């Protein structure tokens, strides 16, 4: 999840090659904490909008639920602590992206010409704010009416502020729309497709499966999943079906019910070892004190110690991600884990 937060940076650099130049420059120099702190300070001083920005809506929802529980119990929930790395990655990405847009608007005549900027500080700030909002997750669940934050259907119909829909808007407006209006060339279309679809899809697939694709089928799977996700309403259903999640139901309440059922079933069958993991997941879901990443790492440690696997990637990835992510052939129900 932490690595996936950085993928939104591709959407930013896909707007113009000069944005890529400044992004690479800021990323390289940000290895020095003093340089990064300078970038963050500049963004916060010039852009009040970025000071109140909220990160990915789904993560924001988890965060605020944990804060509410913490107020009631006087404790900070583990679910909120587990988001610290995601928040760090999200904040770092946005700081670099905003400053890249700002510098491109100030110093690049090509950017000024394409986006009709006058090179002033005021127009650069406005441009950086606007483009950051277009390419990065900005909406917080509390900003929406209560109706839209109710059940799963309402939430599904109100995903216009999350990162997936940002990608759809970019394709519809900044690629197809601008090309149709004659505002960008074919070369720019190819550039934007490369950085908004092809490269991030490859990275997303590698992160999801814990390594490079095995064959061209995996490459096609990665591109299809990434392209289908932003499709309004049908995208979630289609990607869930491709990943093998029947019915497209992945809500927290469904996962909780499923783990309770698995726990009871294992106990009835006299298989206490099989009951341990779903029982822990049930407790984690009810209390918010056991992050799923910790459970996944625990499973990996156990399997490595018992000789079930010697793949150290299991400390981060689930067995499913390493063996079943993608399109398995009819004869093989997944890939064999890489032995190291």
GROMACS .gro file of C-alpha atoms in nm:
model
  340
    1UNK     CA    1   0.000   0.000   0.000
    2UNK     CA    2   0.286   0.237   0.075
    3UNK     CA    3   0.445   0.185  -0.267
    4UNK     CA    4   0.107   0.225  -0.438
    5UNK     CA    5   0.077   0.575  -0.292
    6UNK     CA    6   0.368   0.687  -0.510
    7UNK     CA    7   0.195   0.571  -0.830
    8UNK     CA    8  -0.018   0.885  -0.836
    9UNK     CA    9   0.304   1.069  -0.922
   10UNK     CA   10   0.281   0.919  -1.271
   11UNK     CA   11  -0.045   1.105  -1.328
   12UNK     CA   12   0.132   1.429  -1.243
   13UNK     CA   13   0.434   1.383  -1.470
   14UNK     CA   14   0.211   1.270  -1.756
   15UNK     CA   15   0.073   1.623  -1.794
   16UNK     CA   16   0.390   1.759  -1.958
   17UNK     CA   17   0.754   1.647  -2.007
   18UNK     CA   18   0.883   1.948  -1.813
   19UNK     CA   19   0.684   1.834  -1.511
   20UNK     CA   20   0.876   1.507  -1.535
   21UNK     CA   21   1.205   1.698  -1.544
   22UNK     CA   22   1.129   1.892  -1.226
   23UNK     CA   23   0.981   1.587  -1.053
   24UNK     CA   24   1.298   1.385  -1.112
   25UNK     CA   25   1.506   1.680  -0.994
   26UNK     CA   26   1.307   1.722  -0.672
   27UNK     CA   27   1.294   1.346  -0.606
   28UNK     CA   28   1.671   1.316  -0.638
   29UNK     CA   29   1.750   1.616  -0.420
   30UNK     CA   30   1.485   1.520  -0.161
   31UNK     CA   31   1.718   1.246  -0.042
   32UNK     CA   32   1.855   1.536   0.162
   33UNK     CA   33   1.592   1.604   0.434
   34UNK     CA   34   1.680   1.973   0.433
   35UNK     CA   35   1.591   2.005   0.066
   36UNK     CA   36   1.261   1.821   0.113
   37UNK     CA   37   1.174   2.037   0.415
   38UNK     CA   38   1.240   2.345   0.201
   39UNK     CA   39   0.997   2.216  -0.063
   40UNK     CA   40   0.729   2.141   0.194
   41UNK     CA   41   0.773   2.480   0.361
   42UNK     CA   42   0.742   2.659   0.026
   43UNK     CA   43   0.427   2.468  -0.064
   44UNK     CA   44   0.263   2.540   0.271
   45UNK     CA   45   0.354   2.909   0.261
   46UNK     CA   46   0.231   2.963  -0.094
   47UNK     CA   47  -0.071   2.732  -0.098
   48UNK     CA   48  -0.325   2.740   0.187
   49UNK     CA   49  -0.527   2.490  -0.019
   50UNK     CA   50  -0.258   2.224   0.024
   51UNK     CA   51  -0.252   2.280   0.400
   52UNK     CA   52  -0.611   2.159   0.431
   53UNK     CA   53  -0.586   1.890   0.165
   54UNK     CA   54  -0.696   1.541   0.268
   55UNK     CA   55  -0.538   1.228   0.130
   56UNK     CA   56  -0.710   0.926  -0.031
   57UNK     CA   57  -1.073   0.915   0.074
   58UNK     CA   58  -1.067   0.550   0.183
   59UNK     CA   59  -0.758   0.603   0.400
   60UNK     CA   60  -0.902   0.926   0.538
   61UNK     CA   61  -1.216   0.741   0.642
   62UNK     CA   62  -1.013   0.480   0.832
   63UNK     CA   63  -0.807   0.754   0.994
   64UNK     CA   64  -1.105   0.953   1.119
   65UNK     CA   65  -1.288   0.644   1.241
   66UNK     CA   66  -0.980   0.559   1.444
   67UNK     CA   67  -0.960   0.915   1.580
   68UNK     CA   68  -1.324   0.901   1.688
   69UNK     CA   69  -1.265   0.571   1.864
   70UNK     CA   70  -0.954   0.715   2.026
   71UNK     CA   71  -1.150   1.007   2.169
   72UNK     CA   72  -1.403   0.769   2.323
   73UNK     CA   73  -1.147   0.526   2.465
   74UNK     CA   74  -0.860   0.762   2.531
   75UNK     CA   75  -0.629   0.552   2.315
   76UNK     CA   76  -0.482   0.576   1.968
   77UNK     CA   77  -0.601   0.284   1.755
   78UNK     CA   78  -0.347   0.058   1.587
   79UNK     CA   79  -0.540   0.096   1.261
   80UNK     CA   80  -0.448   0.466   1.259
   81UNK     CA   81  -0.086   0.395   1.348
   82UNK     CA   82  -0.069   0.145   1.063
   83UNK     CA   83  -0.153   0.426   0.819
   84UNK     CA   84   0.152   0.633   0.914
   85UNK     CA   85   0.364   0.502   0.625
   86UNK     CA   86   0.082   0.560   0.376
   87UNK     CA   87   0.039   0.915   0.504
   88UNK     CA   88   0.413   0.970   0.477
   89UNK     CA   89   0.422   0.845   0.118
   90UNK     CA   90   0.112   1.044   0.024
   91UNK     CA   91   0.244   1.367   0.174
   92UNK     CA   92   0.586   1.324   0.015
   93UNK     CA   93   0.435   1.258  -0.327
   94UNK     CA   94   0.213   1.566  -0.312
   95UNK     CA   95   0.493   1.795  -0.192
   96UNK     CA   96   0.715   1.692  -0.484
   97UNK     CA   97   0.427   1.705  -0.734
   98UNK     CA   98   0.308   2.050  -0.626
   99UNK     CA   99   0.657   2.199  -0.640
  100UNK     CA  100   0.718   2.041  -0.981
  101UNK     CA  101   0.403   2.201  -1.122
  102UNK     CA  102   0.497   2.533  -0.965
  103UNK     CA  103   0.852   2.535  -1.102
  104UNK     CA  104   0.737   2.422  -1.447
  105UNK     CA  105   0.485   2.707  -1.456
  106UNK     CA  106   0.750   2.961  -1.353
  107UNK     CA  107   1.045   2.851  -1.566
  108UNK     CA  108   0.913   2.658  -1.868
  109UNK     CA  109   0.789   2.855  -2.168
  110UNK     CA  110   0.649   2.534  -2.318
  111UNK     CA  111   0.429   2.478  -2.011
  112UNK     CA  112   0.324   2.843  -2.008
  113UNK     CA  113   0.224   2.822  -2.373
  114UNK     CA  114   0.030   2.496  -2.348
  115UNK     CA  115  -0.159   2.589  -2.032
  116UNK     CA  116  -0.191   2.961  -2.113
  117UNK     CA  117   0.007   3.091  -1.816
  118UNK     CA  118   0.169   3.433  -1.789
  119UNK     CA  119   0.472   3.322  -1.587
  120UNK     CA  120   0.369   3.514  -1.276
  121UNK     CA  121   0.394   3.373  -0.926
  122UNK     CA  122   0.017   3.400  -0.883
  123UNK     CA  123  -0.061   3.201  -1.197
  124UNK     CA  124   0.201   2.940  -1.104
  125UNK     CA  125   0.044   2.886  -0.762
  126UNK     CA  126  -0.302   2.857  -0.916
  127UNK     CA  127  -0.169   2.613  -1.176
  128UNK     CA  128   0.008   2.400  -0.914
  129UNK     CA  129  -0.306   2.386  -0.699
  130UNK     CA  130  -0.530   2.298  -0.992
  131UNK     CA  131  -0.306   2.030  -1.140
  132UNK     CA  132  -0.232   1.873  -0.803
  133UNK     CA  133  -0.606   1.848  -0.741
  134UNK     CA  134  -0.652   1.689  -1.084
  135UNK     CA  135  -0.379   1.430  -1.044
  136UNK     CA  136  -0.372   1.351  -0.670
  137UNK     CA  137  -0.639   1.224  -0.428
  138UNK     CA  138  -0.800   1.528  -0.268
  139UNK     CA  139  -1.145   1.442  -0.131
  140UNK     CA  140  -1.222   1.359   0.229
  141UNK     CA  141  -1.529   1.156   0.318
  142UNK     CA  142  -1.645   1.427   0.558
  143UNK     CA  143  -1.674   1.671   0.267
  144UNK     CA  144  -1.963   1.474   0.115
  145UNK     CA  145  -2.329   1.474   0.219
  146UNK     CA  146  -2.432   1.200   0.461
  147UNK     CA  147  -2.634   1.026   0.190
  148UNK     CA  148  -2.319   0.958  -0.007
  149UNK     CA  149  -2.136   0.808   0.289
  150UNK     CA  150  -2.404   0.557   0.384
  151UNK     CA  151  -2.420   0.209   0.230
  152UNK     CA  152  -2.188   0.043  -0.023
  153UNK     CA  153  -2.403   0.140  -0.323
  154UNK     CA  154  -2.406   0.507  -0.224
  155UNK     CA  155  -2.031   0.499  -0.168
  156UNK     CA  156  -1.979   0.328  -0.502
  157UNK     CA  157  -2.179   0.600  -0.676
  158UNK     CA  158  -1.982   0.880  -0.510
  159UNK     CA  159  -1.625   0.785  -0.589
  160UNK     CA  160  -1.571   1.093  -0.805
  161UNK     CA  161  -1.315   1.236  -0.564
  162UNK     CA  162  -1.080   0.941  -0.528
  163UNK     CA  163  -0.762   0.863  -0.718
  164UNK     CA  164  -0.918   0.606  -0.950
  165UNK     CA  165  -1.166   0.861  -1.081
  166UNK     CA  166  -0.888   1.115  -1.121
  167UNK     CA  167  -0.740   0.877  -1.378
  168UNK     CA  168  -1.072   0.855  -1.563
  169UNK     CA  169  -1.103   1.234  -1.568
  170UNK     CA  170  -0.747   1.268  -1.696
  171UNK     CA  171  -0.812   1.027  -1.984
  172UNK     CA  172  -1.147   1.188  -2.072
  173UNK     CA  173  -1.035   1.551  -2.048
  174UNK     CA  174  -0.657   1.580  -2.069
  175UNK     CA  175  -0.598   1.315  -2.334
  176UNK     CA  176  -0.910   1.252  -2.543
  177UNK     CA  177  -1.074   1.590  -2.488
  178UNK     CA  178  -0.764   1.802  -2.547
  179UNK     CA  179  -0.662   1.600  -2.853
  180UNK     CA  180  -1.012   1.634  -3.001
  181UNK     CA  181  -0.997   2.009  -2.941
  182UNK     CA  182  -0.657   2.025  -3.111
  183UNK     CA  183  -0.479   2.150  -2.799
  184UNK     CA  184  -0.220   1.871  -2.786
  185UNK     CA  185  -0.023   1.688  -3.054
  186UNK     CA  186  -0.007   1.315  -3.122
  187UNK     CA  187   0.334   1.304  -2.958
  188UNK     CA  188   0.184   1.452  -2.642
  189UNK     CA  189  -0.097   1.195  -2.653
  190UNK     CA  190   0.163   0.917  -2.673
  191UNK     CA  191   0.359   1.073  -2.388
  192UNK     CA  192   0.052   1.100  -2.167
  193UNK     CA  193  -0.061   0.744  -2.242
  194UNK     CA  194   0.287   0.617  -2.156
  195UNK     CA  195   0.304   0.790  -1.819
  196UNK     CA  196  -0.063   0.773  -1.719
  197UNK     CA  197  -0.132   0.411  -1.820
  198UNK     CA  198   0.152   0.190  -1.944
  199UNK     CA  199   0.427   0.264  -1.689
  200UNK     CA  200   0.206   0.295  -1.378
  201UNK     CA  201   0.017  -0.023  -1.476
  202UNK     CA  202   0.348  -0.209  -1.495
  203UNK     CA  203   0.451  -0.074  -1.155
  204UNK     CA  204   0.111  -0.149  -1.000
  205UNK     CA  205   0.127  -0.508  -1.127
  206UNK     CA  206   0.481  -0.558  -0.998
  207UNK     CA  207   0.384  -0.426  -0.655
  208UNK     CA  208   0.069  -0.640  -0.642
  209UNK     CA  209   0.237  -0.970  -0.736
  210UNK     CA  210   0.567  -0.905  -0.562
  211UNK     CA  211   0.779  -0.915  -0.875
  212UNK     CA  212   0.800  -0.874  -1.250
  213UNK     CA  213   0.538  -1.038  -1.476
  214UNK     CA  214   0.604  -1.399  -1.572
  215UNK     CA  215   0.488  -1.364  -1.932
  216UNK     CA  216   0.294  -1.144  -2.174
  217UNK     CA  217  -0.035  -1.267  -2.026
  218UNK     CA  218   0.062  -1.103  -1.698
  219UNK     CA  219   0.158  -0.784  -1.881
  220UNK     CA  220  -0.182  -0.777  -2.052
  221UNK     CA  221  -0.353  -0.849  -1.720
  222UNK     CA  222  -0.176  -0.556  -1.553
  223UNK     CA  223  -0.271  -0.315  -1.831
  224UNK     CA  224  -0.633  -0.434  -1.833
  225UNK     CA  225  -0.677  -0.411  -1.456
  226UNK     CA  226  -0.531  -0.060  -1.446
  227UNK     CA  227  -0.736   0.061  -1.743
  228UNK     CA  228  -1.064  -0.096  -1.628
  229UNK     CA  229  -1.049   0.033  -1.270
  230UNK     CA  230  -1.154   0.395  -1.344
  231UNK     CA  231  -1.466   0.296  -1.543
  232UNK     CA  232  -1.760   0.435  -1.348
  233UNK     CA  233  -1.962   0.172  -1.159
  234UNK     CA  234  -1.859  -0.120  -1.383
  235UNK     CA  235  -1.486  -0.085  -1.320
  236UNK     CA  236  -1.495  -0.219  -0.965
  237UNK     CA  237  -1.717  -0.511  -1.065
  238UNK     CA  238  -1.496  -0.599  -1.363
  239UNK     CA  239  -1.166  -0.584  -1.175
  240UNK     CA  240  -1.305  -0.788  -0.884
  241UNK     CA  241  -1.424  -1.053  -1.129
  242UNK     CA  242  -1.081  -1.064  -1.296
  243UNK     CA  243  -0.913  -1.104  -0.957
  244UNK     CA  244  -1.150  -1.384  -0.863
  245UNK     CA  245  -1.352  -1.201  -0.599
  246UNK     CA  246  -1.701  -1.335  -0.661
  247UNK     CA  247  -1.982  -1.083  -0.657
  248UNK     CA  248  -1.744  -0.788  -0.626
  249UNK     CA  249  -1.807  -0.771  -0.250
  250UNK     CA  250  -1.500  -0.656  -0.061
  251UNK     CA  251  -1.654  -0.445   0.214
  252UNK     CA  252  -1.512  -0.463   0.566
  253UNK     CA  253  -1.837  -0.604   0.702
  254UNK     CA  254  -1.825  -0.888   0.448
  255UNK     CA  255  -1.466  -0.973   0.539
  256UNK     CA  256  -1.555  -0.976   0.909
  257UNK     CA  257  -1.848  -1.211   0.854
  258UNK     CA  258  -1.636  -1.439   0.636
  259UNK     CA  259  -1.361  -1.468   0.899
  260UNK     CA  260  -1.610  -1.544   1.174
  261UNK     CA  261  -1.750  -1.821   0.955
  262UNK     CA  262  -1.404  -1.962   0.880
  263UNK     CA  263  -1.316  -1.962   1.250
  264UNK     CA  264  -1.632  -2.147   1.352
  265UNK     CA  265  -1.599  -2.393   1.064
  266UNK     CA  266  -1.239  -2.481   1.154
  267UNK     CA  267  -1.328  -2.531   1.521
  268UNK     CA  268  -1.622  -2.757   1.434
  269UNK     CA  269  -1.397  -2.967   1.207
  270UNK     CA  270  -1.140  -3.001   1.485
  271UNK     CA  271  -0.876  -2.799   1.299
  272UNK     CA  272  -0.761  -2.542   1.558
  273UNK     CA  273  -0.454  -2.437   1.355
  274UNK     CA  274  -0.674  -2.331   1.064
  275UNK     CA  275  -0.888  -2.130   1.305
  276UNK     CA  276  -0.601  -1.915   1.431
  277UNK     CA  277  -0.562  -1.674   1.137
  278UNK     CA  278  -0.935  -1.602   1.075
  279UNK     CA  279  -0.981  -1.565   1.451
  280UNK     CA  280  -0.703  -1.306   1.466
  281UNK     CA  281  -0.852  -1.126   1.164
  282UNK     CA  282  -1.191  -1.124   1.337
  283UNK     CA  283  -1.041  -0.968   1.650
  284UNK     CA  284  -0.854  -0.716   1.438
  285UNK     CA  285  -1.170  -0.622   1.250
  286UNK     CA  286  -1.368  -0.575   1.570
  287UNK     CA  287  -1.105  -0.384   1.769
  288UNK     CA  288  -0.888  -0.217   1.506
  289UNK     CA  289  -0.583  -0.317   1.709
  290UNK     CA  290  -0.433  -0.578   1.474
  291UNK     CA  291  -0.349  -0.435   1.129
  292UNK     CA  292  -0.388  -0.677   0.839
  293UNK     CA  293  -0.027  -0.613   0.737
  294UNK     CA  294   0.090  -0.742   1.075
  295UNK     CA  295  -0.122  -1.056   1.033
  296UNK     CA  296   0.019  -1.110   0.686
  297UNK     CA  297   0.376  -1.073   0.812
  298UNK     CA  298   0.303  -1.312   1.099
  299UNK     CA  299   0.177  -1.573   0.855
  300UNK     CA  300   0.492  -1.529   0.648
  301UNK     CA  301   0.719  -1.569   0.952
  302UNK     CA  302   0.532  -1.884   1.057
  303UNK     CA  303   0.551  -2.041   0.709
  304UNK     CA  304   0.923  -1.962   0.678
  305UNK     CA  305   1.002  -2.104   1.023
  306UNK     CA  306   0.802  -2.422   0.960
  307UNK     CA  307   0.961  -2.478   0.619
  308UNK     CA  308   0.644  -2.415   0.418
  309UNK     CA  309   0.838  -2.163   0.209
  310UNK     CA  310   1.178  -1.999   0.189
  311UNK     CA  311   1.054  -1.698  -0.009
  312UNK     CA  312   1.136  -1.391   0.202
  313UNK     CA  313   0.876  -1.190   0.012
  314UNK     CA  314   0.618  -1.364   0.231
  315UNK     CA  315   0.718  -1.120   0.505
  316UNK     CA  316   0.539  -0.852   0.301
  317UNK     CA  317   0.311  -1.034   0.057
  318UNK     CA  318   0.039  -1.292   0.109
  319UNK     CA  319   0.070  -1.634  -0.051
  320UNK     CA  320  -0.225  -1.542  -0.275
  321UNK     CA  321  -0.048  -1.233  -0.412
  322UNK     CA  322   0.266  -1.430  -0.494
  323UNK     CA  323   0.093  -1.728  -0.651
  324UNK     CA  324  -0.250  -1.628  -0.784
  325UNK     CA  325  -0.238  -1.260  -0.883
  326UNK     CA  326  -0.301  -1.250  -1.258
  327UNK     CA  327  -0.453  -1.484  -1.512
  328UNK     CA  328  -0.357  -1.842  -1.417
  329UNK     CA  329  -0.375  -2.104  -1.692
  330UNK     CA  330  -0.657  -2.363  -1.673
  331UNK     CA  331  -0.413  -2.636  -1.574
  332UNK     CA  332  -0.225  -2.433  -1.316
  333UNK     CA  333  -0.413  -2.258  -1.038
  334UNK     CA  334  -0.140  -2.002  -0.997
  335UNK     CA  335   0.232  -1.947  -1.020
  336UNK     CA  336   0.481  -2.136  -0.813
  337UNK     CA  337   0.651  -1.913  -0.555
  338UNK     CA  338   1.005  -1.817  -0.641
  339UNK     CA  339   1.244  -2.018  -0.425
  340UNK     CA  340   1.532  -1.813  -0.291
   0.00000   0.00000   0.00000
